[in-house]
Amino acid sequence: MFQPPFCPYRHCARRDDPRPGFCVRHGTYKAACRAHAVQRYRCLSCQRTFSRQTFRVDHHDHRPDLNPRLFLLLASGLGLRQSARNLKLSLSSTVRKFRKLARHLRRLNLSLRRPLEPSAVRLHLDEFETYEGERNTRPLTVPMLLASESRYILWSQSATIRPRGKMTAKRKKAVAEAEKRHGPRRDCSRSALQRTLARGAELLGAKARVVLETDEKTSYPRLAREAFGERRLEHRRTSSKLVRDTFNPLFPINHEEASARVLIGRLRRESWLVSKKRRFLDLALQLHMAYRNLVHRRFNRDEESPAQLLGFVPRRLTPEEVVSWRQEWGRRSVHPLSRSGVCVAEFGARAAA
Ligand SMILES: [Zn+2]
């Protein structure tokens, strides 16, 4: 039986300090899209009412039943238009659903992670290129940080870079026109790398050693030292000219990037799918991370997901569980595997005990 973990209203004292019995049951209501009646509750402190649905990702949704299906379609590399056709949903509803789900998944990705236990952690870092709108004039770089053994994607987010490569007269003109329309194109690769490495550093204990595997890009050594500290860092660099087979030390990240190019439709080369804006690519990356880390097996021969191997969750999550409870309250949010309303922090502690 579901027990509300706290009062969802912002200015109520029982929001941050819920006590047993802070609310009472307050009737039910019948939602058109639900088979069962939804339980309502009344907070004894602020007297306001809320329901089980208040804590769900699909609150206010007209078609909650389509959320897990849309998640799976988008995580399998399908475009928004084809997903809309498959679900018999309008394009605009599909786009809105995608953004809502992806924003939720970003919070879920962050709330489920915990400090990494082992004393030495091996990470892989690399960047791959894509673009927003137009390939010739508006390129992007996408850094990706990977926990090597578990294949858990720690972070990935895009940044603008300046057009480079062969500049024909035609391309120069196109670049100038794009700058006129969108403003000068800045190179934000460095700050994106800093943010990505910081996401790794915040999961490491104070004394944990880090082995970081990258290619030989000249900016990496300094960024890595800044993020992890010189004393505990072992930075291994491999030429990107080395044959990209399974013996290449960069194989895990090369493989994960190839997987992202297949499973995120808009990253696929020579396809019609494209990110019109960078921020929606970032949402697609979060959706991919949720799928790859929580739902998918690490390798096809494995039973466990990357998050499970790191001890973040006790088992693989189903698409329904991934889009179940809202995660807007950090580690106080309801754990995706809890039916009774146990929060993420407590669920983790119980599992460990
Ligand atoms: Zn209240």
Tab-separated table of C-alpha atoms and ligand atoms in Angstrom:
chain	number	residue	atom	x	y	z
A	1	MET	CA	0.000	0.000	0.000
A	2	PHE	CA	1.366	3.403	-1.014
A	3	GLN	CA	2.253	5.824	1.804
A	4	PRO	CA	3.018	9.442	0.752
A	5	PRO	CA	6.649	10.071	1.767
A	6	PHE	CA	6.093	13.793	2.490
A	7	CYS	CA	3.741	16.666	1.720
A	8	PRO	CA	4.398	17.794	-1.870
A	9	TYR	CA	3.557	21.464	-1.219
A	10	ARG	CA	6.542	23.743	-1.126
A	11	HIS	CA	5.783	25.880	1.935
A	12	CYS	CA	4.399	23.130	4.155
A	13	ALA	CA	6.452	22.104	7.213
A	14	ARG	CA	5.727	18.428	6.436
A	15	ARG	CA	7.560	18.719	3.142
A	16	ASP	CA	11.033	18.635	4.654
A	17	ASP	CA	10.048	17.103	7.988
A	18	PRO	CA	7.369	14.468	7.358
A	19	ARG	CA	6.213	12.621	10.482
A	20	PRO	CA	4.364	9.317	10.592
A	21	GLY	CA	0.681	9.980	10.063
A	22	PHE	CA	1.200	13.517	8.722
A	23	CYS	CA	-1.644	12.920	6.258
A	24	VAL	CA	-4.911	11.023	6.194
A	25	ARG	CA	-6.774	9.333	3.384
A	26	HIS	CA	-9.224	11.669	1.759
A	27	GLY	CA	-11.380	9.763	-0.705
A	28	THR	CA	-10.556	8.625	-4.197
A	29	TYR	CA	-11.144	9.801	-7.715
A	30	LYS	CA	-11.598	7.976	-10.966
A	31	ALA	CA	-9.259	8.976	-13.758
A	32	ALA	CA	-10.488	8.244	-17.278
A	33	CYS	CA	-7.139	6.704	-18.252
A	34	ARG	CA	-6.800	4.480	-15.140
A	35	ALA	CA	-8.346	1.123	-14.375
A	36	HIS	CA	-8.290	1.701	-10.596
A	37	ALA	CA	-9.464	4.600	-8.469
A	38	VAL	CA	-6.660	6.970	-7.380
A	39	GLN	CA	-6.267	7.510	-3.630
A	40	ARG	CA	-6.365	11.127	-2.404
A	41	TYR	CA	-4.722	12.349	0.834
A	42	ARG	CA	-5.099	15.421	3.053
A	43	CYS	CA	-2.095	16.919	4.837
A	44	LEU	CA	-2.935	17.556	8.532
A	45	SER	CA	-0.432	20.410	8.663
A	46	CYS	CA	-1.400	22.559	5.659
A	47	GLN	CA	-4.850	20.966	5.142
A	48	ARG	CA	-4.270	20.750	1.410
A	49	THR	CA	-4.950	17.623	-0.609
A	50	PHE	CA	-2.883	15.646	-3.050
A	51	SER	CA	-2.947	12.127	-4.430
A	52	ARG	CA	-0.729	9.192	-5.268
A	53	GLN	CA	-0.701	10.632	-8.753
A	54	THR	CA	1.057	13.795	-7.472
A	55	PHE	CA	4.193	11.678	-7.040
A	56	ARG	CA	3.989	10.011	-10.456
A	57	VAL	CA	5.786	11.084	-13.627
A	58	ASP	CA	2.531	10.728	-15.589
A	59	HIS	CA	0.549	13.221	-13.479
A	60	HIS	CA	-1.497	15.448	-15.812
A	61	ASP	CA	-0.887	13.067	-18.742
A	62	HIS	CA	-3.800	12.183	-21.030
A	63	ARG	CA	-2.074	9.036	-22.274
A	64	PRO	CA	0.143	7.719	-19.440
A	65	ASP	CA	0.012	4.272	-21.032
A	66	LEU	CA	2.175	5.496	-23.930
A	67	ASN	CA	5.097	6.730	-21.783
A	68	PRO	CA	7.020	3.444	-21.486
A	69	ARG	CA	6.375	2.651	-25.143
A	70	LEU	CA	7.623	6.063	-26.286
A	71	PHE	CA	10.671	5.682	-24.039
A	72	LEU	CA	11.509	2.348	-25.689
A	73	LEU	CA	10.935	3.642	-29.229
A	74	LEU	CA	13.151	6.692	-28.697
A	75	ALA	CA	15.791	4.630	-26.879
A	76	SER	CA	15.889	2.301	-29.887
A	77	GLY	CA	16.922	5.008	-32.341
A	78	LEU	CA	13.529	5.843	-33.843
A	79	GLY	CA	12.791	9.455	-34.782
A	80	LEU	CA	10.048	11.558	-33.220
A	81	ARG	CA	7.849	11.498	-36.326
A	82	GLN	CA	7.953	7.731	-36.759
A	83	SER	CA	7.364	7.242	-33.020
A	84	ALA	CA	4.310	9.501	-33.329
A	85	ARG	CA	2.977	7.390	-36.202
A	86	ASN	CA	3.571	4.137	-34.323
A	87	LEU	CA	1.796	5.406	-31.216
A	88	LYS	CA	-0.991	7.099	-33.206
A	89	LEU	CA	-0.141	10.320	-31.400
A	90	SER	CA	0.273	13.789	-32.902
A	91	LEU	CA	3.817	15.023	-33.515
A	92	SER	CA	3.454	17.924	-31.065
A	93	SER	CA	2.224	15.625	-28.263
A	94	THR	CA	5.074	13.234	-28.983
A	95	VAL	CA	7.609	16.056	-28.825
A	96	ARG	CA	6.151	17.334	-25.534
A	97	LYS	CA	6.104	13.828	-24.076
A	98	PHE	CA	9.722	13.287	-25.143
A	99	ARG	CA	10.852	16.485	-23.413
A	100	LYS	CA	8.891	15.761	-20.239
A	101	LEU	CA	10.198	12.194	-20.014
A	102	ALA	CA	13.784	13.190	-20.811
A	103	ARG	CA	13.798	15.928	-18.145
A	104	HIS	CA	12.521	13.368	-15.668
A	105	LEU	CA	15.203	10.883	-16.750
A	106	ARG	CA	17.925	13.476	-16.207
A	107	ARG	CA	16.776	13.772	-12.577
A	108	LEU	CA	16.547	9.988	-12.262
A	109	ASN	CA	20.064	9.529	-13.642
A	110	LEU	CA	21.357	11.902	-10.971
A	111	SER	CA	19.281	10.768	-7.993
A	112	LEU	CA	20.095	7.046	-8.302
A	113	ARG	CA	23.882	7.406	-8.353
A	114	ARG	CA	25.964	6.991	-5.233
A	115	PRO	CA	29.674	7.364	-4.465
A	116	LEU	CA	31.712	4.644	-6.152
A	117	GLU	CA	33.039	2.125	-3.629
A	118	PRO	CA	36.318	0.692	-4.993
A	119	SER	CA	39.627	2.307	-4.125
A	120	ALA	CA	40.686	2.555	-7.774
A	121	VAL	CA	38.276	3.562	-10.503
A	122	ARG	CA	38.970	3.279	-14.226
A	123	LEU	CA	37.278	5.826	-16.460
A	124	HIS	CA	37.238	6.488	-20.193
A	125	LEU	CA	36.774	9.942	-21.697
A	126	ASP	CA	36.300	10.868	-25.329
A	127	GLU	CA	34.465	13.349	-27.521
A	128	PHE	CA	32.500	12.751	-30.678
A	129	GLU	CA	31.179	15.256	-33.160
A	130	THR	CA	27.705	15.978	-34.431
A	131	TYR	CA	25.812	19.169	-35.301
A	132	GLU	CA	22.663	21.177	-34.691
A	133	GLY	CA	20.589	22.281	-37.669
A	134	GLU	CA	23.271	22.127	-40.323
A	135	ARG	CA	26.424	20.019	-40.456
A	136	ASN	CA	28.598	22.437	-42.421
A	137	THR	CA	28.105	25.485	-40.250
A	138	ARG	CA	26.965	24.509	-36.739
A	139	PRO	CA	29.030	21.595	-35.396
A	140	LEU	CA	28.869	20.271	-31.834
A	141	THR	CA	31.185	18.244	-29.686
A	142	VAL	CA	29.788	15.657	-27.275
A	143	PRO	CA	32.114	14.553	-24.459
A	144	MET	CA	31.294	11.207	-22.870
A	145	LEU	CA	32.645	9.900	-19.578
A	146	LEU	CA	32.367	6.172	-19.004
A	147	ALA	CA	33.024	3.914	-16.008
A	148	SER	CA	35.116	1.363	-17.891
A	149	GLU	CA	34.313	-1.983	-16.209
A	150	SER	CA	30.583	-1.515	-15.725
A	151	ARG	CA	30.093	0.530	-18.931
A	152	TYR	CA	28.037	3.016	-16.916
A	153	ILE	CA	27.831	6.342	-18.776
A	154	LEU	CA	28.648	8.885	-16.068
A	155	TRP	CA	27.877	11.938	-18.150
A	156	SER	CA	27.477	13.224	-21.654
A	157	GLN	CA	26.410	16.650	-22.832
A	158	SER	CA	26.952	18.665	-25.976
A	159	ALA	CA	28.786	21.951	-26.565
A	160	THR	CA	29.148	24.237	-29.549
A	161	ILE	CA	32.412	24.278	-31.500
A	162	ARG	CA	33.555	26.361	-34.435
A	163	PRO	CA	33.308	24.940	-37.957
A	164	ARG	CA	36.614	23.413	-39.004
A	165	GLY	CA	38.041	21.340	-41.829
A	166	LYS	CA	38.182	22.247	-45.473
A	167	MET	CA	36.786	25.737	-46.132
A	168	THR	CA	35.594	26.202	-49.685
A	169	ALA	CA	34.277	29.574	-50.817
A	170	LYS	CA	30.744	28.173	-50.673
A	171	ARG	CA	31.194	26.906	-47.135
A	172	LYS	CA	32.739	30.181	-45.954
A	173	LYS	CA	29.666	31.984	-47.238
A	174	ALA	CA	27.347	29.520	-45.489
A	175	VAL	CA	29.262	29.926	-42.211
A	176	ALA	CA	29.043	33.730	-42.457
A	177	GLU	CA	25.302	33.521	-43.105
A	178	ALA	CA	24.775	31.151	-40.168
A	179	GLU	CA	26.722	33.514	-37.889
A	180	LYS	CA	24.539	36.388	-39.024
A	181	ARG	CA	21.423	34.417	-38.144
A	182	HIS	CA	22.501	32.698	-34.912
A	183	GLY	CA	25.309	34.962	-33.645
A	184	PRO	CA	29.018	34.148	-33.525
A	185	ARG	CA	29.742	30.452	-32.895
A	186	ARG	CA	31.813	29.997	-29.778
A	187	ASP	CA	34.065	27.107	-28.873
A	188	CYS	CA	32.673	25.743	-25.581
A	189	SER	CA	34.421	22.383	-25.723
A	190	ARG	CA	36.568	23.153	-22.693
A	191	SER	CA	33.742	24.008	-20.300
A	192	ALA	CA	31.732	20.984	-21.452
A	193	LEU	CA	34.725	18.752	-20.702
A	194	GLN	CA	35.112	20.371	-17.273
A	195	ARG	CA	31.449	19.748	-16.447
A	196	THR	CA	31.668	16.161	-17.665
A	197	LEU	CA	34.815	15.389	-15.655
A	198	ALA	CA	33.279	17.045	-12.588
A	199	ARG	CA	30.363	14.585	-12.780
A	200	GLY	CA	32.922	11.797	-12.467
A	201	ALA	CA	34.921	13.485	-9.698
A	202	GLU	CA	31.840	14.018	-7.510
A	203	LEU	CA	31.232	10.253	-7.357
A	204	LEU	CA	34.740	9.404	-6.160
A	205	GLY	CA	35.682	9.090	-2.514
A	206	ALA	CA	38.386	11.452	-1.236
A	207	LYS	CA	41.098	8.802	-1.386
A	208	ALA	CA	40.022	6.838	-4.465
A	209	ARG	CA	42.609	6.560	-7.228
A	210	VAL	CA	41.540	7.280	-10.794
A	211	VAL	CA	42.856	5.720	-13.967
A	212	LEU	CA	41.703	7.873	-16.861
A	213	GLU	CA	42.008	6.567	-20.417
A	214	THR	CA	41.829	9.115	-23.245
A	215	ASP	CA	43.307	9.823	-26.651
A	216	GLU	CA	46.174	12.281	-27.092
A	217	LYS	CA	44.230	15.537	-27.381
A	218	THR	CA	46.502	18.183	-25.867
A	219	SER	CA	43.934	19.780	-23.561
A	220	TYR	CA	43.086	16.549	-21.688
A	221	PRO	CA	46.041	16.261	-19.250
A	222	ARG	CA	45.455	19.646	-17.683
A	223	LEU	CA	41.659	19.251	-17.507
A	224	ALA	CA	42.066	15.818	-15.914
A	225	ARG	CA	44.500	17.162	-13.292
A	226	GLU	CA	42.113	20.006	-12.471
A	227	ALA	CA	39.150	17.663	-12.101
A	228	PHE	CA	40.697	14.805	-10.097
A	229	GLY	CA	43.832	16.285	-8.535
A	230	GLU	CA	47.314	15.346	-9.626
A	231	ARG	CA	48.174	12.980	-6.786
A	232	ARG	CA	45.514	10.376	-7.295
A	233	LEU	CA	45.301	10.529	-11.066
A	234	GLU	CA	46.912	8.109	-13.487
A	235	HIS	CA	46.324	9.427	-16.986
A	236	ARG	CA	46.881	6.895	-19.795
A	237	ARG	CA	46.895	8.240	-23.318
A	238	THR	CA	46.484	6.262	-26.518
A	239	SER	CA	46.957	7.530	-30.048
A	240	SER	CA	43.656	7.749	-31.896
A	241	LYS	CA	45.520	6.464	-34.964
A	242	LEU	CA	45.863	3.026	-33.374
A	243	VAL	CA	43.635	0.371	-34.987
A	244	ARG	CA	40.210	0.533	-33.332
A	245	ASP	CA	39.815	-3.139	-32.464
A	246	THR	CA	38.977	-4.850	-29.186
A	247	PHE	CA	42.640	-4.741	-28.108
A	248	ASN	CA	42.743	-0.960	-28.318
A	249	PRO	CA	42.803	0.499	-24.759
A	250	LEU	CA	40.082	2.906	-25.902
A	251	PHE	CA	37.806	0.079	-27.041
A	252	PRO	CA	35.187	0.544	-24.267
A	253	ILE	CA	34.540	4.191	-25.155
A	254	ASN	CA	34.784	3.588	-28.927
A	255	HIS	CA	32.241	0.805	-28.538
A	256	GLU	CA	29.930	2.920	-26.366
A	257	GLU	CA	30.066	5.776	-28.871
A	258	ALA	CA	29.197	3.422	-31.701
A	259	SER	CA	26.280	2.175	-29.618
A	260	ALA	CA	25.113	5.767	-29.024
A	261	ARG	CA	25.268	6.420	-32.781
A	262	VAL	CA	22.885	3.507	-33.323
A	263	LEU	CA	20.523	4.025	-30.395
A	264	ILE	CA	20.204	7.822	-30.616
A	265	GLY	CA	18.623	8.350	-34.033
A	266	ARG	CA	19.748	11.943	-34.317
A	267	LEU	CA	23.411	10.928	-33.968
A	268	ARG	CA	23.254	8.457	-36.840
A	269	ARG	CA	25.324	9.510	-39.819
A	270	GLU	CA	23.786	10.017	-43.263
A	271	SER	CA	20.264	10.007	-41.873
A	272	TRP	CA	17.377	12.443	-42.034
A	273	LEU	CA	17.211	12.690	-38.264
A	274	VAL	CA	18.821	15.811	-36.845
A	275	SER	CA	18.775	17.934	-33.684
A	276	LYS	CA	17.428	21.343	-34.552
A	277	LYS	CA	18.626	22.662	-31.217
A	278	ARG	CA	21.459	21.551	-28.993
A	279	ARG	CA	19.369	21.433	-25.837
A	280	PHE	CA	17.121	18.750	-27.295
A	281	LEU	CA	20.174	16.675	-28.168
A	282	ASP	CA	21.118	16.948	-24.492
A	283	LEU	CA	17.676	15.620	-23.550
A	284	ALA	CA	18.107	12.742	-26.006
A	285	LEU	CA	21.482	11.971	-24.384
A	286	GLN	CA	19.824	11.783	-20.960
A	287	LEU	CA	17.184	9.410	-22.318
A	288	HIS	CA	19.924	7.260	-23.830
A	289	MET	CA	21.873	7.257	-20.549
A	290	ALA	CA	18.781	6.105	-18.626
A	291	TYR	CA	18.181	3.309	-21.107
A	292	ARG	CA	21.805	2.265	-21.372
A	293	ASN	CA	22.566	2.432	-17.642
A	294	LEU	CA	19.340	1.184	-16.081
A	295	VAL	CA	17.390	-0.941	-18.573
A	296	HIS	CA	19.932	-2.466	-20.943
A	297	ARG	CA	22.311	-5.315	-20.044
A	298	ARG	CA	25.978	-4.333	-19.962
A	299	PHE	CA	26.811	-6.934	-22.634
A	300	ASN	CA	24.377	-9.269	-24.350
A	301	ARG	CA	25.796	-12.202	-22.389
A	302	ASP	CA	25.208	-10.402	-19.047
A	303	GLU	CA	22.143	-10.339	-16.851
A	304	GLU	CA	23.072	-7.105	-15.070
A	305	SER	CA	22.749	-3.496	-16.145
A	306	PRO	CA	25.677	-1.060	-15.702
A	307	ALA	CA	23.917	0.669	-12.778
A	308	GLN	CA	23.353	-2.697	-11.119
A	309	LEU	CA	27.039	-3.607	-11.464
A	310	LEU	CA	27.937	-0.385	-9.644
A	311	GLY	CA	25.401	-1.157	-6.884
A	312	PHE	CA	23.108	1.790	-7.658
A	313	VAL	CA	20.047	-0.467	-8.106
A	314	PRO	CA	19.427	-4.108	-7.088
A	315	ARG	CA	18.244	-5.230	-10.542
A	316	ARG	CA	17.574	-4.074	-14.087
A	317	LEU	CA	14.656	-1.658	-14.393
A	318	THR	CA	11.772	-2.115	-16.807
A	319	PRO	CA	10.715	0.795	-19.049
A	320	GLU	CA	7.582	1.146	-16.867
A	321	GLU	CA	9.702	1.534	-13.720
A	322	VAL	CA	12.016	4.061	-15.351
A	323	VAL	CA	9.098	6.412	-16.018
A	324	SER	CA	7.224	5.756	-12.767
A	325	TRP	CA	7.918	8.114	-9.826
A	326	ARG	CA	8.821	11.792	-10.176
A	327	GLN	CA	12.395	12.591	-9.162
A	328	GLU	CA	12.036	16.310	-8.502
A	329	TRP	CA	13.009	16.005	-4.847
A	330	GLY	CA	16.477	14.502	-5.331
A	331	ARG	CA	17.184	11.475	-3.141
A	332	ARG	CA	13.945	12.097	-1.197
A	333	SER	CA	11.935	11.172	-4.305
A	334	VAL	CA	10.250	7.777	-4.382
A	335	HIS	CA	12.586	5.018	-5.594
A	336	PRO	CA	11.594	3.650	-9.030
A	337	LEU	CA	11.452	0.113	-7.591
A	338	SER	CA	9.324	1.003	-4.557
A	339	ARG	CA	5.586	0.389	-4.629
A	340	SER	CA	4.925	1.738	-1.159
A	341	GLY	CA	6.591	5.163	-1.487
A	342	VAL	CA	10.048	4.516	0.020
A	343	CYS	CA	12.481	7.282	-0.945
A	344	VAL	CA	15.657	6.738	-2.982
A	345	ALA	CA	18.039	7.292	-0.039
A	346	GLU	CA	16.184	4.883	2.277
A	347	PHE	CA	15.661	2.243	-0.423
A	348	GLY	CA	19.406	2.234	-1.095
A	349	ALA	CA	20.232	1.954	2.605
A	350	ARG	CA	17.766	-0.946	3.052
A	351	ALA	CA	19.202	-2.767	0.061
A	352	ALA	CA	22.731	-2.373	1.444
A	353	ALA	CA	21.681	-3.693	4.885
B	1	ZN	ZN	1.230	19.904	3.841
